[in-house]
Amino acid sequence: MSEILRVENISYQYSHRYVALNNVSASFNAGEMVAILGSNGAGKSTFLLCCNGVLRPQSGEIYYQGQKISDSKKDIYTLRQAVGLVFQDPDSQIIAGTVESEVSFGPMNLRLSQEEVEKRVDQALVQMDIVRYRDYAPHYLSGGEKKRVSIADILAMQPELILLDEPTASLDPQNIDALEEILHGLRNEGITIVLSTHDANFAYRIAQRAIVFAQGEIIADASVDEVFSQTETLRRAGLKKPLLFEVYESMQKSSTALESEKKPRTIEEFKNFVGV
């Protein structure tokens, strides 16, 4: 897989007393679905803000497609166009009076033709299944609908990688299910997805790889199965094992026949696994 984004030894502190990131390195390849795990205050959000160029690391480097990103406006612009960021609170991202004008804001700033802007907006609205809300005021939509609008904002920019900060925050179970389906669909279209969360169950269902943060440092970067097998790592990060992972581990202890089986990550997979 080709590398899209790489950060090397980046550090960031908000004051001399609060170091949010300490010498962090990671890379993301095309088509990945990666979960950034950690408790509140572990550095997840700051990491995403640095990856998108909203914050500039005080040390270390960021590379997009192998090219180092400098402090120049041109380089930061290139990074933000390729790496989209969906904030935890949609209200902090949404600024326009209608859904259509909101989603068109980014493409218009790219100085694209009116025809291309309309094409991108239409496509993003269809992808997020919010065409019917085109003329609605986004601030009056539900939390799940606002989340779709904020993702459509980014999709209209046609990024290669989308960062999502705590995407399930304030969503009910039905909207979380819908969000998972959307994210899987985007990944199938070739978009790299990186999402921060402290919800181990959500991360286990959706991601193939997990990066674990604790006190501003990365303490694990591996497949989700490997990460959730590391009891001490989870303890340091203030995380719990996903429920289905724990159930499988308990069953595995009582049957060596489970050694070669694929671990079920969703309720449906678990039902099929036990033959229900």
Coordinates of C-alpha atoms in Angstrom, one line a residue:
M1 CA 0.0 0.0 0.0
S2 CA 1.2 3.5 -0.8
E3 CA 1.9 5.9 2.0
I4 CA -0.2 9.0 2.2
L5 CA 0.8 10.7 5.4
R6 CA 3.7 10.3 7.8
V7 CA 4.6 12.2 10.9
E8 CA 8.1 11.9 12.4
N9 CA 9.0 12.8 16.0
I10 CA 6.4 15.5 16.4
S11 CA 5.8 17.3 19.7
Y12 CA 3.3 19.9 20.8
Q13 CA 2.7 21.6 24.1
Y14 CA 0.0 24.1 25.0
S15 CA 2.0 25.5 27.9
H16 CA 5.2 24.7 29.6
R17 CA 3.2 22.5 32.0
Y18 CA 1.1 20.6 29.5
V19 CA 2.8 18.5 26.9
A20 CA 0.1 17.2 24.6
L21 CA 2.4 15.2 22.2
N22 CA 5.9 14.0 22.9
N23 CA 8.1 12.7 20.0
V24 CA 5.3 11.0 18.2
S25 CA 5.8 9.1 14.9
A26 CA 3.2 7.3 12.7
S27 CA 2.2 6.7 9.1
F28 CA -1.0 6.0 7.2
N29 CA -1.3 4.1 3.9
A30 CA -4.0 4.2 1.2
G31 CA -7.2 2.3 2.0
E32 CA -6.5 1.8 5.8
M33 CA -9.1 2.1 8.5
V34 CA -7.2 3.1 11.7
A35 CA -8.4 3.7 15.2
I36 CA -6.6 6.2 17.4
L37 CA -7.2 5.0 21.0
G38 CA -6.7 6.5 24.4
S39 CA -8.4 8.1 27.3
N40 CA -9.5 11.8 27.4
G41 CA -6.4 14.0 27.4
A42 CA -4.1 11.3 26.0
G43 CA -3.2 13.5 22.9
K44 CA -5.6 12.1 20.3
S45 CA -7.2 15.3 19.2
T46 CA -4.0 17.3 19.2
F47 CA -2.5 14.6 17.0
L48 CA -5.3 14.9 14.5
L49 CA -5.0 18.7 14.4
C50 CA -1.3 18.4 13.7
C51 CA -1.9 15.8 10.9
N52 CA -4.3 18.2 9.2
G53 CA -2.2 21.3 9.7
V54 CA -4.5 23.2 12.0
L55 CA -1.7 23.0 14.6
R56 CA 1.9 23.1 13.6
P57 CA 4.1 20.8 15.7
Q58 CA 6.8 22.6 17.6
S59 CA 9.3 20.0 16.6
G60 CA 9.3 17.1 14.1
E61 CA 8.2 16.8 10.5
I62 CA 5.1 16.0 8.5
Y63 CA 5.2 14.3 5.1
Y64 CA 2.5 14.1 2.5
Q65 CA 3.1 11.5 -0.2
G66 CA 6.8 11.5 0.8
Q67 CA 7.2 15.3 0.5
K68 CA 7.9 17.3 3.6
I69 CA 5.3 19.9 4.6
S70 CA 6.9 23.3 5.4
D71 CA 5.3 26.3 7.1
S72 CA 4.4 27.9 3.8
K73 CA 0.8 28.6 3.0
K74 CA 1.0 26.6 -0.2
D75 CA 2.2 23.4 1.7
I76 CA -0.4 23.8 4.5
Y77 CA -3.1 24.4 1.8
T78 CA -2.0 21.2 0.0
L79 CA -2.1 19.2 3.2
R80 CA -5.5 20.4 4.3
Q81 CA -7.0 19.7 0.9
A82 CA -5.7 16.1 0.9
V83 CA -6.3 15.4 4.6
G84 CA -9.8 16.3 5.8
L85 CA -10.7 16.7 9.4
V86 CA -14.2 16.1 10.9
F87 CA -14.4 17.7 14.3
Q88 CA -16.1 16.0 17.3
D89 CA -18.8 18.7 17.6
P90 CA -20.4 19.4 14.2
D91 CA -21.5 22.8 15.4
S92 CA -17.9 23.9 15.6
Q93 CA -17.4 23.1 11.9
I94 CA -20.8 24.1 10.3
I95 CA -21.0 27.8 9.4
A96 CA -23.4 28.3 6.5
G97 CA -27.1 28.9 6.5
T98 CA -28.1 25.9 4.4
V99 CA -26.8 22.4 3.9
E100 CA -26.0 23.0 0.2
S101 CA -24.1 26.2 0.9
E102 CA -22.3 24.5 3.7
V103 CA -21.0 21.7 1.6
S104 CA -20.2 24.0 -1.3
F105 CA -18.0 26.2 0.9
G106 CA -14.8 24.2 0.6
P107 CA -14.9 23.5 -3.2
M108 CA -15.7 27.2 -3.8
N109 CA -12.5 28.1 -1.9
L110 CA -10.6 25.8 -4.2
R111 CA -11.7 28.2 -7.0
L112 CA -13.2 25.5 -9.0
S113 CA -15.7 26.1 -11.8
Q114 CA -19.4 26.5 -10.8
E115 CA -20.1 23.3 -12.7
E116 CA -17.4 21.3 -10.7
V117 CA -18.6 22.8 -7.4
E118 CA -22.2 21.7 -8.1
K119 CA -21.0 18.2 -9.2
R120 CA -19.0 17.7 -6.0
V121 CA -21.8 19.0 -3.8
D122 CA -24.3 16.7 -5.4
Q123 CA -22.0 13.7 -5.1
A124 CA -21.3 14.4 -1.4
L125 CA -25.0 14.9 -0.5
V126 CA -25.8 11.5 -2.2
Q127 CA -22.9 9.7 -0.5
M128 CA -24.1 11.0 2.9
D129 CA -27.8 10.4 2.1
I130 CA -28.8 14.0 2.9
V131 CA -30.0 15.2 -0.5
R132 CA -33.5 15.8 1.1
Y133 CA -31.9 18.3 3.5
R134 CA -30.2 20.4 0.8
D135 CA -32.2 23.5 1.6
Y136 CA -32.4 23.0 5.3
A137 CA -30.6 25.1 8.0
P138 CA -28.0 22.6 9.3
H139 CA -28.1 23.9 12.9
Y140 CA -31.7 22.6 13.2
L141 CA -30.8 19.1 12.1
S142 CA -30.3 16.2 14.6
G143 CA -26.9 15.3 15.9
G144 CA -26.6 12.4 13.5
E145 CA -27.7 14.5 10.5
K146 CA -25.2 17.2 11.4
K147 CA -22.5 14.6 11.5
R148 CA -23.4 13.6 8.0
V149 CA -23.3 17.2 6.9
S150 CA -19.8 17.7 8.4
I151 CA -18.5 14.6 6.7
A152 CA -20.1 15.8 3.4
D153 CA -18.1 19.0 3.9
I154 CA -14.9 17.1 3.7
L155 CA -16.0 14.7 1.0
A156 CA -16.7 17.6 -1.3
M157 CA -13.0 18.5 -1.1
Q158 CA -12.2 15.0 -2.4
P159 CA -9.5 14.2 0.2
E160 CA -7.3 11.1 0.2
L161 CA -7.5 10.7 4.0
I162 CA -10.3 11.7 6.4
L163 CA -9.6 12.2 10.1
L164 CA -12.6 12.0 12.5
D165 CA -12.3 13.1 16.1
E166 CA -14.6 11.1 18.4
P167 CA -17.1 10.5 15.6
T168 CA -19.6 8.6 17.8
A169 CA -19.8 11.3 20.4
S170 CA -23.4 12.2 21.3
L171 CA -24.8 9.7 18.7
D172 CA -27.5 7.2 19.5
P173 CA -27.0 3.5 18.6
Q174 CA -28.9 3.8 15.4
N175 CA -26.8 6.7 14.2
I176 CA -23.6 4.9 15.2
D177 CA -24.7 1.9 13.0
A178 CA -25.3 4.3 10.1
L179 CA -22.0 6.0 10.6
E180 CA -20.2 2.6 10.6
E181 CA -21.8 1.8 7.3
I182 CA -20.8 5.2 5.8
L183 CA -17.2 4.8 6.9
H184 CA -17.0 1.3 5.5
G185 CA -18.4 2.6 2.2
L186 CA -15.8 5.4 2.1
R187 CA -13.0 3.0 2.7
N188 CA -14.3 0.7 -0.1
E189 CA -14.0 3.8 -2.4
G190 CA -10.3 4.0 -1.5
I191 CA -10.4 6.7 1.1
T192 CA -8.2 6.2 4.1
I193 CA -10.0 6.6 7.4
V194 CA -8.4 7.5 10.7
L195 CA -10.7 8.0 13.7
S196 CA -10.0 8.8 17.3
T197 CA -12.1 7.2 20.0
H198 CA -12.0 5.9 23.6
D199 CA -14.8 3.4 22.7
A200 CA -13.0 0.1 22.4
N201 CA -16.1 -1.7 21.1
F202 CA -16.6 0.7 18.2
A203 CA -12.9 0.6 17.3
Y204 CA -12.8 -3.2 17.4
R205 CA -15.9 -3.4 15.1
I206 CA -14.6 -1.0 12.5
A207 CA -10.8 -0.8 12.4
Q208 CA -8.1 -3.2 11.3
R209 CA -5.2 -1.3 13.0
A210 CA -5.0 0.6 16.3
I211 CA -2.6 3.2 17.6
V212 CA -2.8 3.7 21.3
F213 CA -1.9 7.0 23.0
A214 CA -1.1 7.5 26.7
Q215 CA 0.1 10.8 28.1
G216 CA 1.0 12.3 24.7
E217 CA 3.0 9.2 23.5
I218 CA 2.3 6.3 21.3
I219 CA 2.6 3.1 23.3
A220 CA 1.3 0.6 20.7
D221 CA 0.7 0.5 17.0
A222 CA -0.5 -2.9 15.6
S223 CA -3.5 -4.8 14.4
V224 CA -6.6 -4.4 16.6
D225 CA -6.4 -8.1 17.7
E226 CA -2.8 -7.6 18.8
V227 CA -3.4 -4.4 20.6
F228 CA -6.4 -5.7 22.5
S229 CA -4.4 -8.7 23.5
Q230 CA -1.9 -6.4 25.4
T231 CA -3.4 -6.2 28.8
E232 CA -0.7 -3.9 30.2
T233 CA -0.9 -1.5 27.2
L234 CA -4.7 -1.2 27.8
R235 CA -4.1 -0.6 31.5
R236 CA -1.6 2.2 30.8
A237 CA -4.0 3.8 28.3
G238 CA -7.1 3.5 30.6
L239 CA -8.9 1.3 28.1
K240 CA -10.9 -1.9 28.4
K241 CA -11.0 -4.8 26.1
P242 CA -14.0 -5.0 23.7
L243 CA -16.8 -7.1 25.0
L244 CA -16.8 -9.6 22.1
F245 CA -13.0 -9.8 22.3
E246 CA -13.3 -10.8 26.0
V247 CA -16.0 -13.3 25.3
Y248 CA -13.9 -14.9 22.6
E249 CA -10.8 -15.1 24.9
S250 CA -12.9 -16.8 27.5
M251 CA -14.2 -19.3 25.0
Q252 CA -10.7 -19.8 23.7
K253 CA -9.4 -20.8 27.1
S254 CA -11.9 -23.7 27.2
S255 CA -11.3 -25.0 23.7
T256 CA -8.0 -25.3 21.8
A257 CA -10.2 -25.7 18.6
L258 CA -10.7 -21.9 18.6
E259 CA -7.0 -21.2 18.0
S260 CA -7.4 -21.0 14.2
E261 CA -10.8 -19.3 14.1
K262 CA -11.3 -15.7 13.0
K263 CA -12.4 -13.6 15.9
P264 CA -16.0 -12.2 15.6
R265 CA -16.1 -8.5 15.8
T266 CA -19.8 -7.7 15.4
I267 CA -22.9 -9.3 17.0
E268 CA -23.8 -10.8 13.6
E269 CA -20.4 -12.4 13.3
F270 CA -20.7 -13.7 16.8
K271 CA -24.1 -15.2 16.1
N272 CA -22.7 -17.0 13.1
F273 CA -19.7 -18.1 15.0
V274 CA -21.8 -19.8 17.7
G275 CA -24.4 -21.0 15.2
V276 CA -27.4 -19.0 16.4

